mmCIF file of C-alpha atoms in Angstrom:
data_model
loop_
_atom_site.group_PDB
_atom_site.id
_atom_site.type_symbol
_atom_site.label_atom_id
_atom_site.label_comp_id
_atom_site.label_asym_id
_atom_site.label_seq_id
_atom_site.Cartn_x
_atom_site.Cartn_y
_atom_site.Cartn_z
ATOM 1 C CA MET R 1 27.801 24.417 -7.144
ATOM 2 C CA LYS R 2 25.254 22.617 -5.022
ATOM 3 C CA LYS R 3 26.214 19.489 -3.194
ATOM 4 C CA ILE R 4 23.398 16.966 -3.281
ATOM 5 C CA GLU R 5 23.370 13.881 -1.123
ATOM 6 C CA VAL R 6 21.000 11.012 -1.838
ATOM 7 C CA LEU R 7 20.538 9.046 1.370
ATOM 8 C CA GLY R 8 19.642 5.378 1.284
ATOM 9 C CA THR R 9 21.108 1.983 1.960
ATOM 10 C CA GLY R 10 21.498 1.191 -1.688
ATOM 11 C CA CYS R 11 18.144 0.135 -3.058
ATOM 12 C CA LYS R 12 16.961 0.702 -6.581
ATOM 13 C CA LYS R 13 14.866 3.705 -5.655
ATOM 14 C CA CYS R 14 17.930 5.571 -4.427
ATOM 15 C CA VAL R 15 19.663 5.054 -7.753
ATOM 16 C CA THR R 16 16.569 6.296 -9.569
ATOM 17 C CA THR R 17 16.437 9.357 -7.326
ATOM 18 C CA ALA R 18 20.059 10.252 -8.059
ATOM 19 C CA GLU R 19 19.532 9.832 -11.793
ATOM 20 C CA GLN R 20 16.382 11.956 -11.786
ATOM 21 C CA ILE R 21 18.095 14.757 -9.924
ATOM 22 C CA GLU R 22 20.980 14.743 -12.365
ATOM 23 C CA SER R 23 18.673 14.859 -15.333
ATOM 24 C CA VAL R 24 16.523 17.698 -13.960
ATOM 25 C CA ALA R 25 19.627 19.677 -13.014
ATOM 26 C CA GLY R 26 20.995 19.109 -16.503
ATOM 27 C CA LYS R 27 17.813 20.471 -18.056
ATOM 28 C CA LEU R 28 17.795 23.518 -15.816
ATOM 29 C CA GLY R 29 21.504 24.099 -16.368
ATOM 30 C CA ILE R 30 22.241 24.026 -12.641
ATOM 31 C CA GLU R 31 25.640 22.712 -11.678
ATOM 32 C CA ILE R 32 25.488 20.074 -9.015
ATOM 33 C CA GLU R 33 27.497 17.294 -7.504
ATOM 34 C CA VAL R 34 25.522 14.203 -6.542
ATOM 35 C CA GLU R 35 26.766 11.785 -3.938
ATOM 36 C CA LYS R 36 25.043 8.613 -2.781
ATOM 37 C CA VAL R 37 25.286 8.211 0.964
ATOM 38 C CA THR R 38 24.901 4.615 2.152
ATOM 39 C CA ASP R 39 26.613 4.730 5.541
ATOM 40 C CA PRO R 40 23.953 4.043 8.207
ATOM 41 C CA ALA R 41 25.563 6.351 10.755
ATOM 42 C CA ALA R 42 25.539 9.236 8.285
ATOM 43 C CA ILE R 43 21.891 8.594 7.423
ATOM 44 C CA MET R 44 21.065 8.524 11.119
ATOM 45 C CA GLY R 45 22.809 11.869 11.436
ATOM 46 C CA TYR R 46 20.112 13.371 9.210
ATOM 47 C CA LYS R 47 17.394 11.743 11.345
ATOM 48 C CA VAL R 48 15.875 10.121 8.307
ATOM 49 C CA MET R 49 13.670 7.062 8.705
ATOM 50 C CA SER R 50 12.347 6.492 5.250
ATOM 51 C CA THR R 51 14.602 6.401 2.264
ATOM 52 C CA PRO R 52 15.376 7.525 -0.351
ATOM 53 C CA ALA R 53 15.981 10.952 1.120
ATOM 54 C CA VAL R 54 17.703 14.007 -0.322
ATOM 55 C CA ALA R 55 19.898 16.590 1.371
ATOM 56 C CA ILE R 56 21.187 19.729 -0.324
ATOM 57 C CA ASP R 57 24.290 21.377 1.105
ATOM 58 C CA GLY R 58 23.841 19.452 4.332
ATOM 59 C CA LYS R 59 20.155 20.262 4.772
ATOM 60 C CA LEU R 60 17.464 17.590 4.497
ATOM 61 C CA VAL R 61 14.874 18.560 1.895
ATOM 62 C CA HIS R 62 13.000 15.366 1.095
ATOM 63 C CA SER R 63 12.459 11.846 2.394
ATOM 64 C CA GLY R 64 10.470 8.697 1.851
ATOM 65 C CA SER R 65 10.026 8.480 -1.890
ATOM 66 C CA VAL R 66 11.489 9.118 -5.292
ATOM 67 C CA PRO R 67 10.711 12.823 -5.736
ATOM 68 C CA ASP R 68 8.951 13.748 -8.971
ATOM 69 C CA SER R 69 10.536 16.207 -11.360
ATOM 70 C CA GLY R 70 8.392 19.116 -10.146
ATOM 71 C CA LYS R 71 9.591 18.638 -6.597
ATOM 72 C CA ILE R 72 13.201 18.223 -7.723
ATOM 73 C CA GLU R 73 12.989 21.481 -9.652
ATOM 74 C CA ALA R 74 11.653 23.285 -6.599
ATOM 75 C CA MET R 75 14.416 21.821 -4.412
ATOM 76 C CA LEU R 76 17.153 22.796 -6.822
ATOM 77 C CA LYS R 77 15.896 26.341 -7.291
ATOM 78 C CA ALA R 78 15.369 26.991 -3.575
ATOM 79 C CA MET A 1 -18.543 -12.870 -6.221
ATOM 80 C CA LEU A 2 -15.224 -14.645 -6.541
ATOM 81 C CA GLU A 3 -16.811 -17.467 -8.535
ATOM 82 C CA VAL A 4 -16.357 -15.246 -11.588
ATOM 83 C CA PHE A 5 -12.750 -16.322 -11.636
ATOM 84 C CA THR A 6 -13.642 -19.997 -11.486
ATOM 85 C CA TRP A 7 -15.974 -19.503 -14.426
ATOM 86 C CA LEU A 8 -13.333 -17.581 -16.318
ATOM 87 C CA ALA A 9 -10.841 -20.396 -15.754
ATOM 88 C CA ASP A 10 -13.456 -23.021 -16.733
ATOM 89 C CA TRP A 11 -14.150 -21.194 -19.941
ATOM 90 C CA LEU A 12 -10.509 -20.527 -20.869
ATOM 91 C CA VAL A 13 -8.965 -23.849 -19.892
ATOM 92 C CA TYR A 14 -11.706 -26.375 -20.563
ATOM 93 C CA GLY A 15 -13.567 -24.402 -23.224
ATOM 94 C CA VAL A 16 -11.170 -22.359 -25.343
ATOM 95 C CA ALA A 17 -8.071 -24.523 -24.800
ATOM 96 C CA GLY A 18 -10.162 -27.704 -24.743
ATOM 97 C CA LEU A 19 -8.239 -29.420 -21.959
ATOM 98 C CA ASN A 20 -9.690 -32.335 -20.045
ATOM 99 C CA PRO A 21 -10.721 -31.337 -16.481
ATOM 100 C CA GLU A 22 -9.557 -34.781 -15.302
ATOM 101 C CA SER A 23 -6.039 -34.418 -16.695
ATOM 102 C CA LYS A 24 -3.058 -33.247 -14.657
ATOM 103 C CA LEU A 25 -2.302 -30.449 -17.074
ATOM 104 C CA GLY A 26 -5.942 -29.364 -17.104
ATOM 105 C CA THR A 27 -6.190 -29.174 -13.292
ATOM 106 C CA SER A 28 -2.873 -27.351 -12.996
ATOM 107 C CA LEU A 29 -3.695 -24.817 -15.661
ATOM 108 C CA HIS A 30 -7.152 -24.226 -14.241
ATOM 109 C CA PHE A 31 -5.663 -23.556 -10.809
ATOM 110 C CA PHE A 32 -3.121 -21.197 -12.362
ATOM 111 C CA VAL A 33 -5.619 -19.179 -14.392
ATOM 112 C CA GLU A 34 -8.150 -18.962 -11.589
ATOM 113 C CA ASP A 35 -5.657 -17.908 -8.933
ATOM 114 C CA THR A 36 -3.634 -15.433 -10.980
ATOM 115 C CA THR A 37 -6.684 -13.596 -12.324
ATOM 116 C CA LYS A 38 -8.323 -13.554 -8.903
ATOM 117 C CA ILE A 39 -5.210 -12.386 -7.085
ATOM 118 C CA PHE A 40 -4.378 -9.635 -9.554
ATOM 119 C CA ALA A 41 -7.932 -8.304 -9.657
ATOM 120 C CA LEU A 42 -8.175 -8.205 -5.862
ATOM 121 C CA LEU A 43 -4.716 -6.754 -5.434
ATOM 122 C CA VAL A 44 -5.281 -3.877 -7.809
ATOM 123 C CA VAL A 45 -8.539 -2.858 -6.151
ATOM 124 C CA MET A 46 -7.475 -3.420 -2.555
ATOM 125 C CA ILE A 47 -3.984 -1.919 -2.697
ATOM 126 C CA TYR A 48 -5.454 1.245 -4.152
ATOM 127 C CA VAL A 49 -8.241 1.488 -1.575
ATOM 128 C CA ILE A 50 -5.943 0.780 1.357
ATOM 129 C CA ALA A 51 -3.342 3.243 0.114
ATOM 130 C CA LEU A 52 -6.016 5.958 -0.119
ATOM 131 C CA MET A 53 -6.730 5.440 3.556
ATOM 132 C CA ARG A 54 -3.203 5.331 4.832
ATOM 133 C CA ALA A 55 -1.749 8.124 2.733
ATOM 134 C CA SER A 56 -1.360 10.232 5.849
ATOM 135 C CA LEU A 57 0.420 7.605 7.969
ATOM 136 C CA ASP A 58 4.085 8.366 8.285
ATOM 137 C CA LEU A 59 6.893 6.832 10.277
ATOM 138 C CA GLU A 60 7.651 9.933 12.324
ATOM 139 C CA ARG A 61 4.143 9.873 13.727
ATOM 140 C CA VAL A 62 4.229 6.120 14.296
ATOM 141 C CA ARG A 63 7.468 6.510 16.194
ATOM 142 C CA HIS A 64 6.116 9.331 18.306
ATOM 143 C CA TYR A 65 3.066 7.279 19.155
ATOM 144 C CA ILE A 66 5.073 4.212 20.208
ATOM 145 C CA GLN A 67 7.457 6.344 22.220
ATOM 146 C CA GLN A 68 4.650 7.699 24.402
ATOM 147 C CA LYS A 69 3.376 4.287 25.451
ATOM 148 C CA ASN A 70 4.601 2.024 28.182
ATOM 149 C CA ARG A 71 6.864 -0.825 27.338
ATOM 150 C CA PHE A 72 4.325 -3.608 27.271
ATOM 151 C CA ALA A 73 1.874 -1.781 25.084
ATOM 152 C CA GLY A 74 4.956 -0.997 23.010
ATOM 153 C CA TYR A 75 5.516 -4.574 21.850
ATOM 154 C CA GLY A 76 1.956 -4.871 20.610
ATOM 155 C CA LEU A 77 2.099 -1.485 18.936
ATOM 156 C CA GLY A 78 5.465 -2.251 17.370
ATOM 157 C CA ALA A 79 4.121 -5.443 15.838
ATOM 158 C CA GLY A 80 0.822 -3.782 14.909
ATOM 159 C CA PHE A 81 2.444 -0.889 13.114
ATOM 160 C CA GLY A 82 4.879 -3.299 11.494
ATOM 161 C CA ALA A 83 1.846 -4.987 9.984
ATOM 162 C CA ILE A 84 0.085 -1.884 8.669
ATOM 163 C CA THR A 85 2.892 0.485 7.780
ATOM 164 C CA PRO A 86 3.898 0.445 4.149
ATOM 165 C CA PHE A 87 7.464 -0.461 4.261
ATOM 166 C CA CYS A 88 10.131 -1.672 1.932
ATOM 167 C CA SER A 89 12.880 -3.850 3.307
ATOM 168 C CA CYS A 90 15.488 -1.449 1.952
ATOM 169 C CA SER A 91 14.301 1.003 4.618
ATOM 170 C CA SER A 92 14.880 -1.362 7.530
ATOM 171 C CA ILE A 93 18.232 0.115 8.506
ATOM 172 C CA PRO A 94 17.171 3.782 8.615
ATOM 173 C CA LEU A 95 14.011 2.733 10.417
ATOM 174 C CA PHE A 96 15.955 0.684 12.906
ATOM 175 C CA LEU A 97 18.278 3.589 13.644
ATOM 176 C CA GLY A 98 15.445 6.101 13.727
ATOM 177 C CA PHE A 99 13.636 4.078 16.396
ATOM 178 C CA THR A 100 16.784 3.228 18.327
ATOM 179 C CA SER A 101 18.047 6.798 18.410
ATOM 180 C CA ALA A 102 14.652 7.840 19.788
ATOM 181 C CA GLY A 103 15.201 5.540 22.753
ATOM 182 C CA ILE A 104 12.658 2.919 21.698
ATOM 183 C CA PRO A 105 13.793 -0.432 23.150
ATOM 184 C CA LEU A 106 15.423 -2.899 20.757
ATOM 185 C CA GLY A 107 12.698 -5.484 21.336
ATOM 186 C CA ILE A 108 9.943 -3.107 20.237
ATOM 187 C CA THR A 109 11.831 -2.062 17.132
ATOM 188 C CA MET A 110 12.444 -5.700 16.299
ATOM 189 C CA ALA A 111 8.781 -6.555 16.919
ATOM 190 C CA PHE A 112 8.091 -4.069 14.111
ATOM 191 C CA LEU A 113 10.730 -5.560 11.825
ATOM 192 C CA PHE A 114 9.761 -9.196 12.523
ATOM 193 C CA THR A 115 6.088 -8.632 11.801
ATOM 194 C CA SER A 116 6.553 -6.371 8.820
ATOM 195 C CA PRO A 117 7.486 -9.011 6.208
ATOM 196 C CA ILE A 118 4.956 -11.538 7.534
ATOM 197 C CA ILE A 119 1.848 -9.361 7.572
ATOM 198 C CA ASN A 120 0.998 -6.812 4.938
ATOM 199 C CA GLU A 121 -2.061 -5.992 2.917
ATOM 200 C CA VAL A 122 -0.976 -8.135 0.000
ATOM 201 C CA ALA A 123 -0.532 -11.216 2.184
ATOM 202 C CA VAL A 124 -3.871 -10.655 3.890
ATOM 203 C CA ILE A 125 -5.747 -10.204 0.617
ATOM 204 C CA MET A 126 -4.237 -13.343 -0.840
ATOM 205 C CA LEU A 127 -4.852 -15.464 2.231
ATOM 206 C CA TRP A 128 -8.419 -14.288 2.490
ATOM 207 C CA SER A 129 -9.203 -15.080 -1.112
ATOM 208 C CA LEU A 130 -7.351 -18.394 -1.264
ATOM 209 C CA LEU A 131 -7.739 -19.875 2.193
ATOM 210 C CA GLY A 132 -10.668 -18.069 3.824
ATOM 211 C CA TRP A 133 -11.082 -15.708 6.745
ATOM 212 C CA GLU A 134 -10.494 -18.194 9.579
ATOM 213 C CA PHE A 135 -7.087 -19.022 8.262
ATOM 214 C CA THR A 136 -6.316 -15.340 7.673
ATOM 215 C CA LEU A 137 -7.111 -14.446 11.272
ATOM 216 C CA VAL A 138 -4.935 -17.266 12.593
ATOM 217 C CA TYR A 139 -2.129 -16.129 10.311
ATOM 218 C CA ILE A 140 -2.360 -12.527 11.533
ATOM 219 C CA ALA A 141 -2.417 -13.650 15.164
ATOM 220 C CA ILE A 142 0.655 -15.787 14.583
ATOM 221 C CA GLY A 143 2.536 -13.055 12.751
ATOM 222 C CA MET A 144 1.869 -10.618 15.593
ATOM 223 C CA GLY A 145 2.753 -13.303 18.151
ATOM 224 C CA VAL A 146 6.094 -14.053 16.528
ATOM 225 C CA GLY A 147 6.923 -10.324 16.523
ATOM 226 C CA ILE A 148 5.818 -9.622 20.086
ATOM 227 C CA GLY A 149 7.346 -12.801 21.507
ATOM 228 C CA GLY A 150 10.619 -12.326 19.651
ATOM 229 C CA GLY A 151 10.865 -8.710 20.787
ATOM 230 C CA MET A 152 10.229 -9.548 24.444
ATOM 231 C CA ILE A 153 12.844 -12.294 24.484
ATOM 232 C CA LEU A 154 15.405 -9.957 22.914
ATOM 233 C CA ASP A 155 14.839 -7.368 25.615
ATOM 234 C CA ALA A 156 14.903 -10.003 28.353
ATOM 235 C CA LEU A 157 18.336 -11.008 27.044
ATOM 236 C CA LYS A 158 19.398 -7.338 26.970
ATOM 237 C CA GLY A 159 20.135 -7.631 23.281
ATOM 238 C CA GLU A 160 21.094 -3.956 23.012
ATOM 239 C CA ARG A 161 24.497 -4.941 24.447
ATOM 240 C CA TRP A 162 25.375 -6.328 21.051
ATOM 241 C CA LEU A 163 24.447 -3.407 18.865
ATOM 242 C CA LYS A 164 27.212 -1.828 16.841
ATOM 243 C CA ASP A 165 28.867 0.850 18.931
ATOM 244 C CA PHE A 166 27.451 3.903 17.162
ATOM 245 C CA ALA A 167 23.910 2.521 17.415
ATOM 246 C CA ALA A 168 24.342 1.511 21.063
ATOM 247 C CA LYS A 169 25.583 5.008 21.849
ATOM 248 C CA ALA A 170 22.640 6.671 20.126
ATOM 249 C CA TYR A 171 20.254 4.429 22.032
ATOM 250 C CA GLN A 172 21.857 5.140 25.345
ATOM 251 C CA GLN A 173 21.833 8.887 24.875
ATOM 252 C CA ALA A 174 18.150 8.829 24.005
ATOM 253 C CA ALA A 175 17.232 6.435 26.791
ATOM 254 C CA GLU A 176 18.945 8.603 29.389
ATOM 255 C CA ALA A 177 17.444 11.829 28.142
ATOM 256 C CA PRO A 178 14.095 12.704 29.731
ATOM 257 C CA LEU A 179 11.178 11.845 27.501
ATOM 258 C CA SER A 180 10.492 14.947 25.493
ATOM 259 C CA ASP A 181 6.968 16.238 25.583
ATOM 260 C CA GLU A 182 7.200 17.486 22.062
ATOM 261 C CA PRO A 183 3.809 17.412 20.422
ATOM 262 C CA ALA A 184 3.239 14.718 17.837
ATOM 263 C CA PRO A 185 4.338 15.707 14.368
ATOM 264 C CA GLU A 186 1.253 16.984 12.652
ATOM 265 C CA ALA A 187 -0.643 14.830 10.251
ATOM 266 C CA PRO A 188 -0.153 16.224 6.796
ATOM 267 C CA THR A 189 -3.343 17.656 5.394
ATOM 268 C CA LEU A 190 -4.052 15.853 2.190
ATOM 269 C CA THR A 191 -6.525 16.664 -0.501
ATOM 270 C CA MET A 192 -8.332 13.881 -2.299
ATOM 271 C CA LYS A 193 -6.039 14.486 -5.228
ATOM 272 C CA ASP A 194 -2.913 13.991 -3.072
ATOM 273 C CA ARG A 195 -4.368 10.770 -1.772
ATOM 274 C CA HIS A 196 -5.117 9.581 -5.260
ATOM 275 C CA THR A 197 -1.566 10.357 -6.401
ATOM 276 C CA PHE A 198 -0.136 8.525 -3.416
ATOM 277 C CA ALA A 199 -2.394 5.519 -3.889
ATOM 278 C CA TRP A 200 -1.727 5.338 -7.603
ATOM 279 C CA ASN A 201 2.045 5.420 -7.044
ATOM 280 C CA GLU A 202 1.770 2.760 -4.343
ATOM 281 C CA LEU A 203 -0.257 0.569 -6.624
ATOM 282 C CA LYS A 204 2.226 0.855 -9.463
ATOM 283 C CA GLU A 205 5.175 0.276 -7.187
ATOM 284 C CA ILE A 206 3.736 -2.720 -5.348
ATOM 285 C CA VAL A 207 2.435 -4.446 -8.461
ATOM 286 C CA GLU A 208 5.732 -3.875 -10.212
ATOM 287 C CA ARG A 209 7.541 -5.421 -7.278
ATOM 288 C CA ILE A 210 5.341 -8.440 -6.713
ATOM 289 C CA TRP A 211 3.894 -9.556 -10.046
ATOM 290 C CA LYS A 212 6.729 -11.993 -10.688
ATOM 291 C CA TRP A 213 6.277 -13.482 -7.238
ATOM 292 C CA VAL A 214 2.597 -14.030 -7.847
ATOM 293 C CA ILE A 215 3.300 -15.830 -11.126
ATOM 294 C CA ILE A 216 6.079 -17.969 -9.644
ATOM 295 C CA GLY A 217 4.116 -18.715 -6.478
ATOM 296 C CA VAL A 218 0.902 -19.614 -8.259
ATOM 297 C CA GLY A 219 2.870 -21.557 -10.889
ATOM 298 C CA LEU A 220 4.488 -23.698 -8.196
ATOM 299 C CA GLY A 221 1.193 -24.042 -6.393
ATOM 300 C CA ALA A 222 -0.495 -25.100 -9.626
ATOM 301 C CA ALA A 223 2.182 -27.682 -10.374
ATOM 302 C CA LEU A 224 1.838 -29.135 -6.882
ATOM 303 C CA HIS A 225 -1.908 -29.082 -7.269
ATOM 304 C CA GLY A 226 -1.974 -30.991 -10.546
ATOM 305 C CA PHE A 227 1.013 -33.301 -10.303
ATOM 306 C CA VAL A 228 1.339 -34.300 -6.651
ATOM 307 C CA PRO A 229 -1.258 -36.940 -5.783
ATOM 308 C CA ASP A 230 -3.664 -36.245 -2.936
ATOM 309 C CA GLY A 231 -2.399 -37.536 0.362
ATOM 310 C CA TRP A 232 1.195 -37.677 -0.877
ATOM 311 C CA PHE A 233 2.508 -35.831 2.157
ATOM 312 C CA ALA A 234 0.656 -38.033 4.580
ATOM 313 C CA ASP A 235 1.991 -41.144 2.822
ATOM 314 C CA ASN A 236 5.579 -39.953 2.599
ATOM 315 C CA LEU A 237 6.135 -37.759 5.603
ATOM 316 C CA GLY A 238 3.821 -39.406 8.033
ATOM 317 C CA SER A 239 1.002 -37.193 9.155
ATOM 318 C CA GLY A 240 2.096 -34.720 11.722
ATOM 319 C CA GLN A 241 4.985 -36.397 13.511
ATOM 320 C CA TRP A 242 6.755 -33.872 15.701
ATOM 321 C CA TRP A 243 9.965 -33.800 13.661
ATOM 322 C CA ASN A 244 8.101 -32.700 10.529
ATOM 323 C CA VAL A 245 7.931 -29.175 11.882
ATOM 324 C CA PRO A 246 11.665 -28.550 12.403
ATOM 325 C CA VAL A 247 12.314 -30.150 9.029
ATOM 326 C CA ALA A 248 9.824 -27.746 7.420
ATOM 327 C CA VAL A 249 11.458 -24.760 9.124
ATOM 328 C CA LEU A 250 14.928 -25.806 7.974
ATOM 329 C CA ALA A 251 13.666 -26.498 4.463
ATOM 330 C CA GLY A 252 12.194 -22.999 4.309
ATOM 331 C CA LEU A 253 15.416 -21.291 5.331
ATOM 332 C CA PRO A 254 17.414 -21.373 2.105
ATOM 333 C CA LEU A 255 14.306 -20.472 0.140
ATOM 334 C CA TYR A 256 13.942 -16.762 -0.055
ATOM 335 C CA SER A 257 10.553 -15.503 -0.991
ATOM 336 C CA ASN A 258 8.126 -12.898 0.157
ATOM 337 C CA ALA A 259 4.660 -13.639 1.430
ATOM 338 C CA THR A 260 3.200 -13.098 -2.033
ATOM 339 C CA GLY A 261 5.153 -15.943 -3.559
ATOM 340 C CA VAL A 262 4.642 -18.405 -0.780
ATOM 341 C CA ILE A 263 0.917 -18.125 -0.071
ATOM 342 C CA PRO A 264 -0.298 -19.870 -3.255
ATOM 343 C CA VAL A 265 2.157 -22.667 -2.471
ATOM 344 C CA MET A 266 0.720 -22.902 1.034
ATOM 345 C CA GLU A 267 -2.734 -23.288 -0.401
ATOM 346 C CA SER A 268 -1.629 -26.306 -2.424
ATOM 347 C CA LEU A 269 0.382 -27.864 0.386
ATOM 348 C CA ILE A 270 -2.604 -27.722 2.716
ATOM 349 C CA LEU A 271 -4.981 -29.066 0.092
ATOM 350 C CA LYS A 272 -2.569 -31.952 -0.457
ATOM 351 C CA GLY A 273 -2.780 -32.836 3.205
ATOM 352 C CA LEU A 274 0.332 -31.291 4.736
ATOM 353 C CA PRO A 275 -0.716 -30.378 8.300
ATOM 354 C CA VAL A 276 -1.565 -26.677 8.665
ATOM 355 C CA GLY A 277 0.983 -26.003 11.410
ATOM 356 C CA THR A 278 3.792 -27.597 9.442
ATOM 357 C CA THR A 279 2.810 -25.571 6.388
ATOM 358 C CA LEU A 280 2.750 -22.330 8.365
ATOM 359 C CA ALA A 281 6.131 -23.054 9.917
ATOM 360 C CA PHE A 282 7.561 -23.582 6.447
ATOM 361 C CA CYS A 283 5.962 -20.417 5.114
ATOM 362 C CA MET A 284 7.136 -18.197 7.984
ATOM 363 C CA SER A 285 10.633 -19.531 7.713
ATOM 364 C CA THR A 286 10.710 -18.749 4.003
ATOM 365 C CA VAL A 287 9.316 -15.255 4.410
ATOM 366 C CA ALA A 288 10.738 -13.887 7.628
ATOM 367 C CA ALA A 289 14.140 -15.478 8.032
ATOM 368 C CA SER A 290 15.956 -14.529 4.896
ATOM 369 C CA PHE A 291 19.680 -14.182 4.568
ATOM 370 C CA PRO A 292 19.731 -10.980 2.479
ATOM 371 C CA GLU A 293 17.855 -9.173 5.224
ATOM 372 C CA PHE A 294 20.062 -10.563 7.944
ATOM 373 C CA ILE A 295 23.128 -9.384 6.136
ATOM 374 C CA MET A 296 21.570 -5.938 5.994
ATOM 375 C CA LEU A 297 21.056 -5.883 9.751
ATOM 376 C CA LYS A 298 24.746 -6.622 10.152
ATOM 377 C CA GLN A 299 25.353 -2.917 9.516
ATOM 378 C CA VAL A 300 23.882 -2.086 12.915
ATOM 379 C CA MET A 301 24.374 -5.292 14.930
ATOM 380 C CA LYS A 302 27.205 -7.477 16.012
ATOM 381 C CA TRP A 303 27.258 -11.109 14.897
ATOM 382 C CA ARG A 304 26.209 -12.346 18.275
ATOM 383 C CA LEU A 305 22.954 -10.395 18.232
ATOM 384 C CA LEU A 306 22.225 -11.523 14.681
ATOM 385 C CA ALA A 307 22.747 -15.137 15.688
ATOM 386 C CA ILE A 308 20.455 -14.739 18.689
ATOM 387 C CA ILE A 309 17.717 -13.164 16.571
ATOM 388 C CA PHE A 310 18.032 -15.959 14.055
ATOM 389 C CA VAL A 311 17.683 -18.651 16.708
ATOM 390 C CA ILE A 312 14.732 -16.873 18.345
ATOM 391 C CA LEU A 313 12.930 -16.755 15.011
ATOM 392 C CA LEU A 314 13.544 -20.415 14.232
ATOM 393 C CA VAL A 315 12.377 -21.530 17.648
ATOM 394 C CA ASN A 316 9.282 -19.338 17.347
ATOM 395 C CA PHE A 317 8.397 -20.872 13.992
ATOM 396 C CA MET A 318 8.713 -24.373 15.402
ATOM 397 C CA ILE A 319 6.487 -23.503 18.327
ATOM 398 C CA VAL A 320 3.948 -22.052 15.900
ATOM 399 C CA GLY A 321 4.045 -25.271 13.877
ATOM 400 C CA TRP A 322 3.570 -27.555 16.852
ATOM 401 C CA VAL A 323 0.876 -25.493 18.510
ATOM 402 C CA ILE A 324 -1.163 -25.062 15.335
ATOM 403 C CA ASN A 325 -0.880 -28.743 14.471
ATOM 404 C CA LEU A 326 -2.146 -29.543 17.928
ATOM 405 C CA LEU A 327 -5.015 -27.066 17.721
ATOM 406 C CA SER A 328 -5.953 -27.472 14.077
ATOM 407 C CA PRO A 329 -8.745 -30.003 14.619
ATOM 408 C CA TRP A 330 -10.572 -27.241 16.533
ATOM 409 C CA LEU A 331 -9.383 -24.246 14.559
ATOM 410 C CA PHE A 332 -10.121 -25.450 11.071
ATOM 411 C CA SER A 333 -12.997 -27.817 11.503
ATOM 412 C CA GLY A 334 -14.457 -26.955 8.134
ATOM 413 C CA PHE A 335 -11.168 -26.958 6.361
ATOM 414 C CA HIS A 336 -10.276 -30.477 5.329
#
């Protein structure tokens, strides 16, 4: 089970990102757990400056936009 | 070239709808049709073109660039990048922490955040098309000035004392560490197709975010234009007494709008004879001092720092109002 964190201070784009990841994972049949991280100190810990950003199992894989489904697929399969 | 939109509005409002050009409703509707069509057409073209050009600008590189410069160049760069970097207010906290934890002084980071809501491509396009290039240049200079001035005062007061503890600690660690001579993060290599995708997404996102503001702003502007008699402000507020400016700043505070919504209103206010400085003070106060954003900053600052920033902004806006009112006979000779 992959642990996915969506980093962002709670704007609409972060919600969209989380939903997209869940839907792509559902299609691919990959089991994941998505958590939205809004705590500024935690976001700083990832050294992210533009949100929404995505971390998988504690490793930053994307930042600055809502990733499209192709990118999400690549992230989940990696 | 922009007359097309006047003709379009003439044809639609006076021709197709058959309204009288002398009537209040006719003037208002004409203003509304002309401005909305003009603004949307310009926005769509310009946002796309600008986004094509700045597709490769990212915050990591901006930060690296600012970090390498001396402090005084830093304020100007902070405000300058605040103006040109695409930036959504929901990113202000990560950006703030990203800059702070890289040892960039609070005042420079705040110069970026002050200027960012005031100047952006949408505001510049709208000002240029509605109020002309002289006004646009003055507006840009003021926006930069408010950012740079505000940032310098914050550093002079040693504002970093009142950061939340975790942010203060991150700043201190970075400030004490020797400046790394890491090379700048590389510019991503983008194909034309990548740029197009980026620009197209930007366009969709920005238009989706601002179209309501344009309609509301132009609607209000149009109503003012048609229903408030010329010279009403001069008759009722006195023309340009000193206390008009603080009143305008305070009146703008509870109103929360972005630059897009407020610029068409500015156009009408100025045309109705409200002094330019007073109008600008009102506009800046509406755009840059908004409570939702202040509450967001609370996550990284203590109340005291927030209060100081708030006061600095208000005082800056008043100074802008007074100075521009004083200078406007020279600045905008062709304007009234």
